[in-house]
Coordinates of C-alpha atoms in Angstrom, one line a residue:
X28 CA -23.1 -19.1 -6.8
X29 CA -19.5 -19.0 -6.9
X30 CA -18.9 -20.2 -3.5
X31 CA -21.1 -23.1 -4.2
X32 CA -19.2 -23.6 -7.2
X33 CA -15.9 -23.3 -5.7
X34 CA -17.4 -26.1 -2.8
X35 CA -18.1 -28.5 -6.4
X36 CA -14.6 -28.0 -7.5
X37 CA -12.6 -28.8 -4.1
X38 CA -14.9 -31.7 -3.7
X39 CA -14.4 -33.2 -7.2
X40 CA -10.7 -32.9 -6.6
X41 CA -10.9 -34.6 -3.3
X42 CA -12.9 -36.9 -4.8
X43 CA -10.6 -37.7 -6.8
X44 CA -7.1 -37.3 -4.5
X45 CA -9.1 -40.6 -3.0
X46 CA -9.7 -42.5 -6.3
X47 CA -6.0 -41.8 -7.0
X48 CA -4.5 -42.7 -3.3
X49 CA -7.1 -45.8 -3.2
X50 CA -5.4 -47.1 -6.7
X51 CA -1.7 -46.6 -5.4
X52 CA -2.3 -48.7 -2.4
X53 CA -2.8 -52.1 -2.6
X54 CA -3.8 -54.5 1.0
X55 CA -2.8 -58.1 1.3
X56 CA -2.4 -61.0 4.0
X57 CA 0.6 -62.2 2.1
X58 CA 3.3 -59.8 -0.3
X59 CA 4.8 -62.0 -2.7
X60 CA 7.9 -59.9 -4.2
X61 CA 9.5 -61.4 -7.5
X62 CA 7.9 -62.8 -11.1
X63 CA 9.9 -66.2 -10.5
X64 CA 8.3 -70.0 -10.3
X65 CA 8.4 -69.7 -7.0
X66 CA 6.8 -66.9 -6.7
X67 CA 4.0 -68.2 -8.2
X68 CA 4.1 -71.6 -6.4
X69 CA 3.7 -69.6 -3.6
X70 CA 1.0 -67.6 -4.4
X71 CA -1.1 -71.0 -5.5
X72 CA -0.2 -71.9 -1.7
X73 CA -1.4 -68.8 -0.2
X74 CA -4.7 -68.9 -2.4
X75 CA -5.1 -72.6 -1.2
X76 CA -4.5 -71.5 2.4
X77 CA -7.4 -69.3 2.2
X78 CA -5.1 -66.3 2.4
X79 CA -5.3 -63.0 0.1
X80 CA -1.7 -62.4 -1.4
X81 CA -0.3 -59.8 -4.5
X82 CA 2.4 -61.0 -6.4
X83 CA 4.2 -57.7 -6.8
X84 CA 6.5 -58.4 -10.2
X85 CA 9.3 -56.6 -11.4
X86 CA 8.9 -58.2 -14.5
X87 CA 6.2 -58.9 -17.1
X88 CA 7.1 -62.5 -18.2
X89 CA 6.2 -65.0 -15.3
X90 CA 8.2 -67.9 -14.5
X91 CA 12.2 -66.6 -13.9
X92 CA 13.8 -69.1 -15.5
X93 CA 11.6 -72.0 -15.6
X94 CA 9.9 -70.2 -18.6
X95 CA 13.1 -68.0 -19.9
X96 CA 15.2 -70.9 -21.2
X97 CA 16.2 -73.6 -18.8
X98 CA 13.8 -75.9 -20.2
X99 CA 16.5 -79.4 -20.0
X100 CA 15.5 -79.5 -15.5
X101 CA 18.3 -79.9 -13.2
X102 CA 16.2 -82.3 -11.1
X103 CA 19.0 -84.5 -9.2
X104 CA 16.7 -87.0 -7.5
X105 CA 12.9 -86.6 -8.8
X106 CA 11.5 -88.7 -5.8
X107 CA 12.6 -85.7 -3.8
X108 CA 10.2 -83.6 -5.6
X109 CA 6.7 -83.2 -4.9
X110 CA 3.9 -81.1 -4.2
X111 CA 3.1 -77.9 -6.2
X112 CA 6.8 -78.1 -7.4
X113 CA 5.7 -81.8 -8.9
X114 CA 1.8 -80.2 -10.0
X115 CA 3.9 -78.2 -12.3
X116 CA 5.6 -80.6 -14.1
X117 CA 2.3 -83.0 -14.1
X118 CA 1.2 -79.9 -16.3
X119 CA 4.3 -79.7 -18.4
X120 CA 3.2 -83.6 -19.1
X121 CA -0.5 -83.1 -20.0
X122 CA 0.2 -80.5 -22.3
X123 CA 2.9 -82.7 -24.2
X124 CA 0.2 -85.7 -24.4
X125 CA -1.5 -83.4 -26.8
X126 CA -0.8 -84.1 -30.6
X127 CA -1.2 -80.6 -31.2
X128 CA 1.9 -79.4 -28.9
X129 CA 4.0 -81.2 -31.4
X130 CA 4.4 -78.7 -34.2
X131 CA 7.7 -78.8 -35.6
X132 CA 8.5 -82.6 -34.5
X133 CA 6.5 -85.7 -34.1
X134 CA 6.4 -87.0 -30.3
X135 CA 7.7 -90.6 -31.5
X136 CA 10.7 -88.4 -32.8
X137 CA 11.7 -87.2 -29.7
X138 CA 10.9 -90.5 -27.4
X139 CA 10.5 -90.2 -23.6
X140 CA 12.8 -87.9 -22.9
X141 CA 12.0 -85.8 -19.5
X142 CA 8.9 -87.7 -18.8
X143 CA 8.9 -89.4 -15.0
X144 CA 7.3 -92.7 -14.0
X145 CA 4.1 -93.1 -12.2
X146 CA 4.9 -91.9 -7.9
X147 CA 3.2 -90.4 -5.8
X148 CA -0.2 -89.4 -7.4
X149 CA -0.6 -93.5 -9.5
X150 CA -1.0 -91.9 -13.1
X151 CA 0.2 -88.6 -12.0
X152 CA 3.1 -88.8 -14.6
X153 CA 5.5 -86.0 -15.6
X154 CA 8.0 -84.2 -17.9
X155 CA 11.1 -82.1 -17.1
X156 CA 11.8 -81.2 -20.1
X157 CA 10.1 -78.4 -22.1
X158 CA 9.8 -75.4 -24.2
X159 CA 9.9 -72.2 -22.5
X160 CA 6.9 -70.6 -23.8
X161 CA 4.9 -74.0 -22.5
X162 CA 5.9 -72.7 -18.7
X163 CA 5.3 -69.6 -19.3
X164 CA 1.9 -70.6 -20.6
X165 CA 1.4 -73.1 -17.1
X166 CA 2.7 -70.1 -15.1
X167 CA -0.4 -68.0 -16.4
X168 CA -2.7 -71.1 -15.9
X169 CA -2.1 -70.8 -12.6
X170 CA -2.6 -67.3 -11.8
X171 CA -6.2 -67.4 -14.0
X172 CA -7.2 -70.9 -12.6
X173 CA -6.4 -69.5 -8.0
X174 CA -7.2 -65.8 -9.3
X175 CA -4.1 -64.3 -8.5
X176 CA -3.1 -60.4 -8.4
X177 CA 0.1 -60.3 -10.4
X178 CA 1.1 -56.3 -10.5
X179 CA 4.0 -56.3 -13.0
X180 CA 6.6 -54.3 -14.1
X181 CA 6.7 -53.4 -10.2
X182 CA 10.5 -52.6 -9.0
X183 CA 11.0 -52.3 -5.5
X184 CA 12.1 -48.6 -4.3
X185 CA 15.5 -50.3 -2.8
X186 CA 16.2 -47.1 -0.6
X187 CA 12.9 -45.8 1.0
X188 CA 10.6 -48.1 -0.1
X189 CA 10.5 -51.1 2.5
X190 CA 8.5 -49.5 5.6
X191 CA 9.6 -51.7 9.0
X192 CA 8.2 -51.1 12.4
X193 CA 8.8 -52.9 15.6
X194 CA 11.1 -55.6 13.5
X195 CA 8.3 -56.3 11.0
X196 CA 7.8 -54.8 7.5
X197 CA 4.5 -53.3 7.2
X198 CA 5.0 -52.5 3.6
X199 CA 6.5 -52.1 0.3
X200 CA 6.1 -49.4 -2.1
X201 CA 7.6 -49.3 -5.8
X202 CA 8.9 -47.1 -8.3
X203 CA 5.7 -46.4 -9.5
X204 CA 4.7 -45.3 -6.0
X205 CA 2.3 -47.7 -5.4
X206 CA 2.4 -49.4 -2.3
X207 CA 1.4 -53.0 -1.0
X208 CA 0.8 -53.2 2.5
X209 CA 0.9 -56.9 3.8
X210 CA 0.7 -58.9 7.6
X211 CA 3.6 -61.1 5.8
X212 CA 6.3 -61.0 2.7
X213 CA 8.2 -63.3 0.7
X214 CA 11.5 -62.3 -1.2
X215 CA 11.0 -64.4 -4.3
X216 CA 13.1 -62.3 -6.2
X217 CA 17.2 -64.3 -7.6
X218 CA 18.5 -60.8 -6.2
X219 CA 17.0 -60.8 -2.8
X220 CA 16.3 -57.0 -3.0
X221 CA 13.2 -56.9 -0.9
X222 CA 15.7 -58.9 1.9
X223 CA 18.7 -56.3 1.8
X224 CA 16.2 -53.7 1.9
X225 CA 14.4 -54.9 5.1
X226 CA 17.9 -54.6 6.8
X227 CA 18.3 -58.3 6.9
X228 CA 21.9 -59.7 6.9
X229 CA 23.1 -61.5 3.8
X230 CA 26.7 -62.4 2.0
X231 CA 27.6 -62.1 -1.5
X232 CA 30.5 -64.1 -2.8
X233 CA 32.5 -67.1 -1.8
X234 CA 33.3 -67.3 2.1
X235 CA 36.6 -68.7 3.0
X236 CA 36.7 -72.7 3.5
X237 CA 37.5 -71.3 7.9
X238 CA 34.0 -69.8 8.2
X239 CA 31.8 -72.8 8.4
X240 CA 34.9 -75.9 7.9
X241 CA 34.3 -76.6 4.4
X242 CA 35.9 -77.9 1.9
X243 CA 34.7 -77.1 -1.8
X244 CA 33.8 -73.5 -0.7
X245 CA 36.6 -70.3 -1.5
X246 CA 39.2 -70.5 -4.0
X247 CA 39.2 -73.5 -6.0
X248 CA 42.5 -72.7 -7.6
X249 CA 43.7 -75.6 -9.3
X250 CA 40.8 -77.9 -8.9
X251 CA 39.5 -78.9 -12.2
X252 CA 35.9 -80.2 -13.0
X253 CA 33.8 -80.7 -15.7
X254 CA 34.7 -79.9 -18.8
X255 CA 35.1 -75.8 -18.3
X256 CA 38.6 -76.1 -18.1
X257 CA 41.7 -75.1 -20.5
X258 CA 42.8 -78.5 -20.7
X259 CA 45.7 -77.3 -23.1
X260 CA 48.3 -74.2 -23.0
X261 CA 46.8 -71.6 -24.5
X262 CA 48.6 -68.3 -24.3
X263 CA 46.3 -65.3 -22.8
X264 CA 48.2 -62.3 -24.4
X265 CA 47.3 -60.4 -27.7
X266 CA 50.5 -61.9 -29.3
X267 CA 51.1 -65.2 -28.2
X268 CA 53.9 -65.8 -25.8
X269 CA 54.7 -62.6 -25.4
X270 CA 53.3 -60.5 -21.9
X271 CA 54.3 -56.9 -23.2
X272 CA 51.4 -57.4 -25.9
X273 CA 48.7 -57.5 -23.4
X274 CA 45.8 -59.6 -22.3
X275 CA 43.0 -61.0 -24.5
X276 CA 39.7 -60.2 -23.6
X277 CA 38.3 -61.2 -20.8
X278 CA 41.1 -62.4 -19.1
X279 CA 41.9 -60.7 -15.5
X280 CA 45.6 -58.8 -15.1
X281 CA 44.4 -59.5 -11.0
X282 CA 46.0 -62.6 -8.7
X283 CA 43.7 -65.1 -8.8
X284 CA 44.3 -65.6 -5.1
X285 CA 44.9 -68.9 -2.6
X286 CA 43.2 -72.0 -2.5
X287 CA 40.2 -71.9 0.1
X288 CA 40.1 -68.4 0.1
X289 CA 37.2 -66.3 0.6
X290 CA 36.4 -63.2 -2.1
X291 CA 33.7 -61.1 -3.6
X292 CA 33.4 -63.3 -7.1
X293 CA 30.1 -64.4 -8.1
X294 CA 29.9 -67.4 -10.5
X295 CA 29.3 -66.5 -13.7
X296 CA 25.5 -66.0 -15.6
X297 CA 24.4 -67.1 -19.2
X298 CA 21.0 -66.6 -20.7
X299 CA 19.7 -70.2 -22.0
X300 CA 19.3 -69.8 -25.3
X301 CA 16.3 -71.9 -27.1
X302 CA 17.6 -72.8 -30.3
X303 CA 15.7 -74.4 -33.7
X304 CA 17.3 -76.1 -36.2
X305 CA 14.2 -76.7 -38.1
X306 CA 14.4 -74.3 -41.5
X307 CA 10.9 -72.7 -41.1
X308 CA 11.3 -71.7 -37.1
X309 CA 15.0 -70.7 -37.0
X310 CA 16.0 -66.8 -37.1
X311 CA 20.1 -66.7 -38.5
X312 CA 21.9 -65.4 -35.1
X313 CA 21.8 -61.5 -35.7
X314 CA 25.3 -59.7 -35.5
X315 CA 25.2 -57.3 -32.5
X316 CA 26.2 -53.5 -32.0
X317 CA 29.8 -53.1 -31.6
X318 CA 30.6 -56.7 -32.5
X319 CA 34.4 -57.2 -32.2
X320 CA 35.8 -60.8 -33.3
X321 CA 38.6 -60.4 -31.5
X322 CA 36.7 -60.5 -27.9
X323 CA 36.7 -63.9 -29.3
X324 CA 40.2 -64.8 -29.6
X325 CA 40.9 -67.2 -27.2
X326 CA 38.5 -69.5 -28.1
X327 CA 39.6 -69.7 -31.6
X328 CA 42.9 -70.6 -29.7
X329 CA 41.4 -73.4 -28.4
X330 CA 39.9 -74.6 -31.5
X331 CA 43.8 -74.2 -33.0
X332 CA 44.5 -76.9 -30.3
X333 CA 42.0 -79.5 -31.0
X334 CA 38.9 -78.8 -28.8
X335 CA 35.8 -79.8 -30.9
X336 CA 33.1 -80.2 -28.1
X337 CA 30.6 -77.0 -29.3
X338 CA 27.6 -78.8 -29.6
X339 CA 27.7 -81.0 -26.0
X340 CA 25.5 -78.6 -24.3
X341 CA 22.7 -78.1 -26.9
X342 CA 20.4 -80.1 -24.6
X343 CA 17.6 -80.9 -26.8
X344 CA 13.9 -80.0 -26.0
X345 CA 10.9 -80.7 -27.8
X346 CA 10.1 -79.3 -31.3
X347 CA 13.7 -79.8 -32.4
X348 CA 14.7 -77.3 -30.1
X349 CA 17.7 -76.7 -27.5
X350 CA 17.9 -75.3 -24.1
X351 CA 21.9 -74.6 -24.7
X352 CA 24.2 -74.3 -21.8
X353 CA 27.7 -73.5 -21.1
X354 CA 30.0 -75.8 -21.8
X355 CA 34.3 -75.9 -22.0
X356 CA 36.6 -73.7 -21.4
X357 CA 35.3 -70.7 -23.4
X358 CA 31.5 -70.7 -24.0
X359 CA 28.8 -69.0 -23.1
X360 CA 29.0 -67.6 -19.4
X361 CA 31.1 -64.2 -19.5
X362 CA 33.1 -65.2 -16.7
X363 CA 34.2 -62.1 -14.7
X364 CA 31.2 -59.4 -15.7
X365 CA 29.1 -59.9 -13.3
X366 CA 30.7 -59.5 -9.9
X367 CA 28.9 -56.0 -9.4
X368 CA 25.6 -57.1 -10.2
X369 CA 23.9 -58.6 -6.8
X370 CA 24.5 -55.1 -5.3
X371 CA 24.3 -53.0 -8.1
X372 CA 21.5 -50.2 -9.2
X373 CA 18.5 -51.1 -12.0
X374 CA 20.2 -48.9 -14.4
X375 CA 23.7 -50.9 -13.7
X376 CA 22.2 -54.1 -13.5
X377 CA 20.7 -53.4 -17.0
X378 CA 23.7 -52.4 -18.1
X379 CA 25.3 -56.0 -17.4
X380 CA 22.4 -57.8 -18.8
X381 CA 23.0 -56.0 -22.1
X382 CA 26.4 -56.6 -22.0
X383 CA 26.2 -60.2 -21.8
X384 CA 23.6 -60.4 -24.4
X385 CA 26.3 -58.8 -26.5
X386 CA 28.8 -61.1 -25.8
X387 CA 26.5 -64.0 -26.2
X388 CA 24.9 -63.5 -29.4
X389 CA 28.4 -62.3 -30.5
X390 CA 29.7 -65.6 -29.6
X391 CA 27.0 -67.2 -31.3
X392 CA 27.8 -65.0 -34.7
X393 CA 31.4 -65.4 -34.5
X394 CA 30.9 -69.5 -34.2
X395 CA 28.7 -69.1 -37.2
X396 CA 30.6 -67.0 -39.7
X397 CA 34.2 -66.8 -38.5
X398 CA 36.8 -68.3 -40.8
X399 CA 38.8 -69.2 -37.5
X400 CA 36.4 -71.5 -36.6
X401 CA 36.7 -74.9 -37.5
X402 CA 34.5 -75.7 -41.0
X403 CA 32.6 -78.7 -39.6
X404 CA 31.5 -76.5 -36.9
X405 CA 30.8 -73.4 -38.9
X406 CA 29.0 -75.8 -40.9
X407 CA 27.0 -77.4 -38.2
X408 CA 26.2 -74.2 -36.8
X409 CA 24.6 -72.7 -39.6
X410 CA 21.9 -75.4 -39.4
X411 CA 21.2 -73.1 -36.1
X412 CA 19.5 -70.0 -34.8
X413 CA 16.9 -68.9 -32.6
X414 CA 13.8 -70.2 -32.3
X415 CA 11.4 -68.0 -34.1
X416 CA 8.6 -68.8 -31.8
X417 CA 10.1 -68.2 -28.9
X418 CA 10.5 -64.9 -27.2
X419 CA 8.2 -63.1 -29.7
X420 CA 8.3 -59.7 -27.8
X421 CA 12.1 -60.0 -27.3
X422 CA 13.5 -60.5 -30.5
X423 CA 13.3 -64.1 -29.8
X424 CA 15.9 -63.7 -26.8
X425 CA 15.6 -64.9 -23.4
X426 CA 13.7 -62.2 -21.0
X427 CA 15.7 -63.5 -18.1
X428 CA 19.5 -63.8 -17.6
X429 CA 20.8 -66.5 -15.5
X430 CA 21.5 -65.4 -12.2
X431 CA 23.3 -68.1 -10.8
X432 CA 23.9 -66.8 -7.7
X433 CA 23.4 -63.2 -5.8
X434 CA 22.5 -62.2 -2.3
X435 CA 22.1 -65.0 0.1
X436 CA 20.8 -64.3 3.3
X437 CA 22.7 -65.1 6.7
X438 CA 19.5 -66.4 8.9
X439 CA 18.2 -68.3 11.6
X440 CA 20.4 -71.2 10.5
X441 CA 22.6 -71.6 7.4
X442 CA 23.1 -74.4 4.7
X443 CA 26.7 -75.4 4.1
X444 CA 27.9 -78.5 2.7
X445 CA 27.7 -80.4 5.6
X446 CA 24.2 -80.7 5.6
X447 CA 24.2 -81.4 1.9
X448 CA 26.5 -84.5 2.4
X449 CA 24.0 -85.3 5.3
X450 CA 26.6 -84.6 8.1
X451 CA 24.1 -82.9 10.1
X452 CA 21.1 -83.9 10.9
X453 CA 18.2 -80.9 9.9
X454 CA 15.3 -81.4 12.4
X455 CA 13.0 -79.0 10.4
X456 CA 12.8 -79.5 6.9
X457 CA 10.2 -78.1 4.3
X458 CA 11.9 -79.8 1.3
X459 CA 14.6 -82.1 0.2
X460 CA 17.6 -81.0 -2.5
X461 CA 19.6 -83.1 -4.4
X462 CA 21.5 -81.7 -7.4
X463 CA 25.5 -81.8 -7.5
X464 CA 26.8 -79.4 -5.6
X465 CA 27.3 -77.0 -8.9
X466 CA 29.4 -73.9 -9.2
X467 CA 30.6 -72.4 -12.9
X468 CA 33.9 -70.4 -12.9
X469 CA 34.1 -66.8 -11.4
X470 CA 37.6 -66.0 -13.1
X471 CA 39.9 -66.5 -16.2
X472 CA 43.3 -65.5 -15.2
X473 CA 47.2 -66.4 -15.9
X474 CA 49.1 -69.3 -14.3
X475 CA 52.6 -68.5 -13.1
X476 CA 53.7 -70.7 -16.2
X477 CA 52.3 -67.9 -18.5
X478 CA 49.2 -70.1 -20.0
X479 CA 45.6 -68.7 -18.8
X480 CA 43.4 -70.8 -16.8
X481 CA 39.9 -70.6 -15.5
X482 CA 38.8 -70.8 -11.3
X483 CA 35.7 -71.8 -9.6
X484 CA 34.0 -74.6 -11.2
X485 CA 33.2 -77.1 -8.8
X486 CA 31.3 -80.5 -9.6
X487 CA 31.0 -82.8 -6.2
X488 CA 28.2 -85.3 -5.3
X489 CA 26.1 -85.1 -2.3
X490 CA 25.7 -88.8 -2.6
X491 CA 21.8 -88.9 -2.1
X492 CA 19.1 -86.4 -1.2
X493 CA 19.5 -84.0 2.0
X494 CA 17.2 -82.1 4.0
X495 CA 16.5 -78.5 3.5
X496 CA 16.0 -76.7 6.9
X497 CA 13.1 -74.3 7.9
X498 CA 15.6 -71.8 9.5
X499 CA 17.0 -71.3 5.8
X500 CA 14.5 -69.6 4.6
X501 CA 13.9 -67.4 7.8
X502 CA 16.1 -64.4 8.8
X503 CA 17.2 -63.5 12.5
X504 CA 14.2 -62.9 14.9
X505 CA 16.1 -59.4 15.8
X506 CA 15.8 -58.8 12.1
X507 CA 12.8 -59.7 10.8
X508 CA 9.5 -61.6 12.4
X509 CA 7.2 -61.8 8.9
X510 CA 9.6 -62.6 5.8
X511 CA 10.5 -64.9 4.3
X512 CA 13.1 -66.0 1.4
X513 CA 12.6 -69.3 -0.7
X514 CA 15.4 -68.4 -3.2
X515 CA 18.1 -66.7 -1.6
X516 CA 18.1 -68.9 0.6
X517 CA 20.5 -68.7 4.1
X518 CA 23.3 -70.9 2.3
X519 CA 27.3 -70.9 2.0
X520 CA 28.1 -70.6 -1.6
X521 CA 28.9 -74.5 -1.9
X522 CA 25.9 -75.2 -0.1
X523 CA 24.0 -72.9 -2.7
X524 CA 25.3 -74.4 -5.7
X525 CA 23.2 -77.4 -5.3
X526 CA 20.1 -75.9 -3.5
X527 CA 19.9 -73.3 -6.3
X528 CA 17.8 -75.3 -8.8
X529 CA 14.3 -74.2 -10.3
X530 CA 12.2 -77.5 -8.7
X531 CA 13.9 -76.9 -5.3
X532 CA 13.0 -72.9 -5.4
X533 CA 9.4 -74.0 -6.3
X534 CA 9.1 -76.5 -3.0
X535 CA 10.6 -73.9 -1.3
X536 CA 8.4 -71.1 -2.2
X537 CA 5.5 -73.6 -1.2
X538 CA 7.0 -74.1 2.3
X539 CA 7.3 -70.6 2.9
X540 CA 3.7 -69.6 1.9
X541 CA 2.3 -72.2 4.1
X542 CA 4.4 -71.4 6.7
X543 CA 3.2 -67.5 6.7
X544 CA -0.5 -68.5 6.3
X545 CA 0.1 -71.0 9.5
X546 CA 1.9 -67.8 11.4
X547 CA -0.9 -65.8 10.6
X548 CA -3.6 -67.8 11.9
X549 CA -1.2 -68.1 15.0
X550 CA -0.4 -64.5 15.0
X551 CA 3.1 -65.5 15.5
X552 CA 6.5 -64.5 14.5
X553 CA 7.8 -67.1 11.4
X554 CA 10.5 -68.3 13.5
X555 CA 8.2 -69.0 17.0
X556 CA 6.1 -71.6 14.2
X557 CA 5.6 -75.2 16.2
X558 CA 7.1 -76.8 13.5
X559 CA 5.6 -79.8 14.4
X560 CA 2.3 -78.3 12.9
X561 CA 3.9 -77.2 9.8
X562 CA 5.6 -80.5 8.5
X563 CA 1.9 -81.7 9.3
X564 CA 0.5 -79.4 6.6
X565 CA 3.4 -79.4 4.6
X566 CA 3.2 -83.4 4.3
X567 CA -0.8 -83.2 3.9
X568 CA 0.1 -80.7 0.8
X569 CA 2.7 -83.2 -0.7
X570 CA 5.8 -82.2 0.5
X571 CA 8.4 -84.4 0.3
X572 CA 10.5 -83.9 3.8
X573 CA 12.4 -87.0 4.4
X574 CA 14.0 -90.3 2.6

């Protein structure tokens, strides 16, 4: 009796040893790793292709930043856009037709702003402009309406979790020790995490102008663009004029370094905040912990010398709301605090995010109630806050900072701004940019006249669409045979500045979903594809490869 009794327990516990094991592994033709819109673009691809794929999400909102504030589209050319990238925004349109989407504004209100003009599907029209938790709620559409496994809150183990044999990964486990074993991956992810970890080869920072004979890449010390510039002398030390007194916040006591130059800065991020100036859905901008007016010093300085340009970059969205952006020379990207981040542990990297939270709902508070800041636009600004239906879990904040810029991989061929001025010809495209080339500042430093000056916002036209080539988005053969990376992408950091825009990652993330489906039915590496059979499917699904 107790033997037999003994035999039950064992067995119950192997029984369930199995349940467990069975529930921490998780099987896959395609391993999507990241939450962003492309991401989920290319999991609608897979599930089109007839392929089985797990989006594997570190975090719980979908979208990146599609659906975490950049509502106002940096589209460049929209022709350029098609496919699932241009299904999206179809969506974005239906849902504005609705009378019912218009809740705190009337649609005659706010025009035709955002909306396209009948292309490539006849009435297939579309909008570009949007609240963010309308892409959020397209985002989720799509993973009910293609039946998508989304495991969130998923992190990558970074040092022993990426299993490679014979130069291909085999799988990925997470924190949570589950793991996802896959025939092919894609890094969706802005920090390429899953890419590093795989051991394949990727840069961070700005490489000199020498490496690939460029000219808006490095140092841009002394080029001024935009508006993000101190356009007046503003003194950087604690008592004006005088050095012994110290530096202001946030400006560096470090060389700023030679023109064309390369270093380890990384532009700087922002959250995009969604804004309300309605009365019933604003929330007053909350005063932070450890709030310290005098981080915002210099910008009061530049009020004292006439600058009045607060409001150019509250973009306005539907509902009388903003998707608010940088803008001038002290604003909302905390220039400087992020150089550590593309590297840097979970724990760290939460510890920047928080940091410029801080800084940018202080900024927003000291605009508000400061009596340094001009009255007409304390006055204006009070007719602000956050959008009270926005972000409901988050305390109506952003869920996703915006990183600008992190990893990007060194692969089978790399982007630079010769092939975004069409210098080059690209034999092998899966999609087409065309946004500005587009980098904000990295530093704030002092001038050798004394005044303080910020470095690394760049502004140039590529003078028409480009091609964006296969080999970008595939590392080394000796590397890696079954990955792939739609967003950090194999790019100089010039090159970058224009590819990085939310449509382009979406046509991207398409491309590279077909392109492993099409290497799995050939049992091929993804960089022995014929890529005369993908641009077949790739123009079959909409792509838009060539102008």
């Amino acid at each position: 009796m107790i033997n037999r009794l003994i035999f039950v327990v064992v067995l119950l516990w192997i029984c369930q040893s199995c349940k467990t094991a069975d529930q921490q592994a998780f099987e896959a033709d395609i391993i999507i790793y990241g939450g962003t819109a492309s991401a989920i673009i290319a999991a609608v691809q897979a599930k089109q292709s007839g392929k089985s794929v797990v989006v594997v999400s570190p975090d719980q909102h979908l979208g990146g930043l599609s659906s975490g504030g950049l509502g106002f589209t940096d589209t460049g050319d929209k022709s350029t856009i098609g496919g699932l990238a241009r299904d999206f925004y179809h969506r974005i349109y239906l849902h504005y037709e609705d009378s019912a989407a218009w809740r705190w504004q009337q649609h005659a209100e706010y025009g035709n702003k955002g909306q396209g003009t009948p292309a490539m599907d006849g009435d297939a029209r579309t909008m570009w402009i949007f609240e963010p938790h309308v892409a959020e709620r397209v985002f989720e559409d799509y993973v009910k309406e293609f039946d998508i496994e989304v495991r969130r809150d998923e992190w990558l183990d970074r040092d022993a979790g990426v299993a490679v044999e014979d130069g291909r990964i085999r799988s990925i486990t997470t924190l949570s020790g589950t793991t996802y074993r896959g025939k092919m991956f894609i890094d969706a992810t802005y920090e390429g995490d899953l890419m590093a970890a795989a051991g394949v080869s990727y840069h961070v920072g700005r490489e000199a102008n020498s490496v690939y004979g460029e000219k808006w890449n490095g140092l841009q010390t002394g080029v001024l663009h935009h508006k993000h510039w101190f356009a007046s002398n503003v003194s950087p030390y604690k008592i004006p004029g005088d050095s012994s007194s110290g530096l202001l916040y946030g400006v560096s006591a470090e060389p700023p370094g030679g023109y064309g130059q390369g270093d380890h800065r990384v532009q700087a991020y922002c959250f995009r905040m969604c804004l309300s100036n309605h009365p019933d859905n604003r929330v007053a901008f909350p005063k932070p912990d450890g709030y310290n007016p005098e981080h915002y010093e210099l910008l009061a300085r530049v009020f004292a010398a006439g600058w009045r340009e607060t409001f150019e970059k509250f973009d306005p969205i539907p509902n009388r709301k903003t998707d608010t952006n940088n803008h001038g020379p002290f604003s909302t990207d905390f220039i400087g605090m992020n150089y550590d981040y593309p590297e840097a542990s979970y724990e760290r990297r939460r510890e920047i995010i928080k940091a410029h939270e801080n800084y940018q709902k202080g900024l927003m508070y000291f605009l508000a109630n400061d009596p340094r800041v001009p009255d007409e636009v304390r006055q204006e600004m009070v007719q602000w806050g956050l959008a009270k239906d926005e972000f409901i879990d988050n305390g109506h904040w952003p869920h996703q900072l915006y990183i600008r810029e992190a990893r990007r991989m060194i692969g089978q061929y790399v982007m630079t701004e010769h092939d975004t001025f069409s210098e080059r010809e690209i034999t092998d495209p899966v999609g087409m940019g065309s946004y500005t080339l587009d980098s904000h500042n990295t530093q704030r430093y002092v001038k050798p006249d004394g005044f303080v000056q910020n470095e690394g916002d760049i502004g140039v036209s590529t003078n028409g669409p480009y091609r964006i080539a296969y080999g970008s988005i595939i590392p080394k053969k000796e590397e890696c045979e079954n990955l792939l990376v739609p967003v950090c992408v194999s790019s100089s950091h010039i090159a970058f500045g224009s590819i990085r825009m939310e449509p382009v990652f979406m046509i991207l993330g398409q491309s590279a979903a077909l392109a492993a489906s099409l290497a799995l039915d050939r049992e091929c590496a993804v960089q022995d594809l014929d890529y005369s059979e993908l641009e077949r499917q790739l123009l079959a699904e909409k792509q838009i490869l060539r102008k």
